[in-house]
Tab-separated table of C-alpha atoms in Angstrom:
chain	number	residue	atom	x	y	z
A	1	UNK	CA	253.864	-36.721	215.064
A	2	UNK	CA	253.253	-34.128	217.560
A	3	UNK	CA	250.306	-31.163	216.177
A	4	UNK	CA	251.723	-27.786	215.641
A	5	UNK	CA	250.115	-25.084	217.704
A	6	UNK	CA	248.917	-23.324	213.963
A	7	UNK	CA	244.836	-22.621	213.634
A	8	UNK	CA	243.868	-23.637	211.381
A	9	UNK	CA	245.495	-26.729	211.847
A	10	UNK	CA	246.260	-28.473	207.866
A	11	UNK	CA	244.685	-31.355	206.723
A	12	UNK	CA	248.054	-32.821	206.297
A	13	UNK	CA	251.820	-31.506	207.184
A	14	UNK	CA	254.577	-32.921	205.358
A	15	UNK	CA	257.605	-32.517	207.206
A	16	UNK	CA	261.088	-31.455	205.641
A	17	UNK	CA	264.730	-29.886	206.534
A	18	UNK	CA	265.825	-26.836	206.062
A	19	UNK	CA	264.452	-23.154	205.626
A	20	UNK	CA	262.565	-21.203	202.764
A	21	UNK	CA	263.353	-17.763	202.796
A	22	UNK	CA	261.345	-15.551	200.793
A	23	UNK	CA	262.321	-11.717	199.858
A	24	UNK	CA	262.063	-12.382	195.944
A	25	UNK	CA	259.540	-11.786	193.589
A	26	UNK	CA	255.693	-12.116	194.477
A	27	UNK	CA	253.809	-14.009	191.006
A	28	UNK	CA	250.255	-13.437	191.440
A	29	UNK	CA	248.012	-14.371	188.245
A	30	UNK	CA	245.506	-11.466	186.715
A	31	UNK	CA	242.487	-13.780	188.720
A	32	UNK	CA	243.501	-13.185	192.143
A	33	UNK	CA	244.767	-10.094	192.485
A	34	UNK	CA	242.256	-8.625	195.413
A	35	UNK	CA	242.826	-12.102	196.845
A	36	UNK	CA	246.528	-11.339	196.716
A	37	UNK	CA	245.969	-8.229	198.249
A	38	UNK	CA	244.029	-9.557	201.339
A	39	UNK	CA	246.519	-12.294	201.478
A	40	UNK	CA	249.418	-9.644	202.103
A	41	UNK	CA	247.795	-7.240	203.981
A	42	UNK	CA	247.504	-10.233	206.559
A	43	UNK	CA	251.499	-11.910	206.291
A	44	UNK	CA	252.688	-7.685	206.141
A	45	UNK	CA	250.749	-7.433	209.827
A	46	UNK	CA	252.340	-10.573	211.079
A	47	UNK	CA	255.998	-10.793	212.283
A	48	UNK	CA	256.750	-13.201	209.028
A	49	UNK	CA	259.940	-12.587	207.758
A	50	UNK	CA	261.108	-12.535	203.808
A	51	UNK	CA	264.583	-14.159	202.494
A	52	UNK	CA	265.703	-15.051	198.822
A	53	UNK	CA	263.034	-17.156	197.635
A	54	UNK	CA	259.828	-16.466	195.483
A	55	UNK	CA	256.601	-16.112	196.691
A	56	UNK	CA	253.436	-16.926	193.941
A	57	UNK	CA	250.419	-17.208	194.545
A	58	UNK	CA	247.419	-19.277	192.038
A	59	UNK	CA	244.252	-20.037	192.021
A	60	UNK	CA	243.074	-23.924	192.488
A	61	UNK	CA	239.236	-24.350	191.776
A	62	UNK	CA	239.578	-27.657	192.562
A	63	UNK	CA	240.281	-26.880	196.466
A	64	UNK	CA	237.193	-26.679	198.507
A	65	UNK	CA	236.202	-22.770	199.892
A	66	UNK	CA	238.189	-22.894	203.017
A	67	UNK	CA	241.049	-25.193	201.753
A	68	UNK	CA	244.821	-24.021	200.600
A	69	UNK	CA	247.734	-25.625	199.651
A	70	UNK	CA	251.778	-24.398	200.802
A	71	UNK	CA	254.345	-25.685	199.480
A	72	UNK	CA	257.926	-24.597	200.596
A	73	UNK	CA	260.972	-25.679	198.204
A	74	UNK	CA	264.363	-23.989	197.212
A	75	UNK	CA	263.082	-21.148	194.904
A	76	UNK	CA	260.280	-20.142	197.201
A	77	UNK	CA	257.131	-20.417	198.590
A	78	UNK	CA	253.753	-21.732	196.722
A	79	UNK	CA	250.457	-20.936	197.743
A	80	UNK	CA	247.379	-22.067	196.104
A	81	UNK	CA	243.762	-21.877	196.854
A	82	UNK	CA	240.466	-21.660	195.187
A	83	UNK	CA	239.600	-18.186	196.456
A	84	UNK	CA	240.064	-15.316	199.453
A	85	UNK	CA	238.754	-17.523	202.217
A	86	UNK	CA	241.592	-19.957	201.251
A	87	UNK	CA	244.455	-17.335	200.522
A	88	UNK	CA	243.184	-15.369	204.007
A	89	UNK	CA	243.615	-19.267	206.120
A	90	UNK	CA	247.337	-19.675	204.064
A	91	UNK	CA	248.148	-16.393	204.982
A	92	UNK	CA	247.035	-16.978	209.204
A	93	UNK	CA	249.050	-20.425	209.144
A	94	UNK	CA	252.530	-18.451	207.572
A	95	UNK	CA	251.886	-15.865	210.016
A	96	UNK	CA	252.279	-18.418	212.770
């Protein structure tokens, strides 16, 4: 598999047809929520563009500092991380 040009460059991609368009609700828990904020600030500045899906955000403690996990599916978007560091990093590789 060829590397997509995205820094930071995931641990692992897992390729799969179709789209995800977002432009639904945004489900952030009560724990994140200046995380969320950062991680919006960053996707609003970037040329990333919403649809019909859902967009939710949660927090993973299990993920390392740096680490975040997106998965894409027919409702929406799901991003998890363990804190800002990981939401800021999701929000940079959606950007792109």
């Amino acid at each position: 598999m060829t590397r997509p040009p995205i820094f930071p460059l995931p641990r692992h991609i897992t390729p799969a047809k179709g789209v995800t368009a977002l432009n639904g609700g945004i489900t952030v828990p009560p724990d994140c929520t200046e995380d969320a904020l950062a991680f919006l600030h960053l996707l609003r500045r970037s040329d990333f563009h919403c649809g019909e899906g859902n967009l939710t955000l949660e927090r993973d403690s299990s993920l390392d500092t740096d680490a975040y996990r997106i998965r894409c599916g027919e409702d929406g978007v799901t991003v998890q991380a363990s804190g800002r560091r990981g939401f800021v990093f999701a929000a940079a590789t959606l950007s792109q």
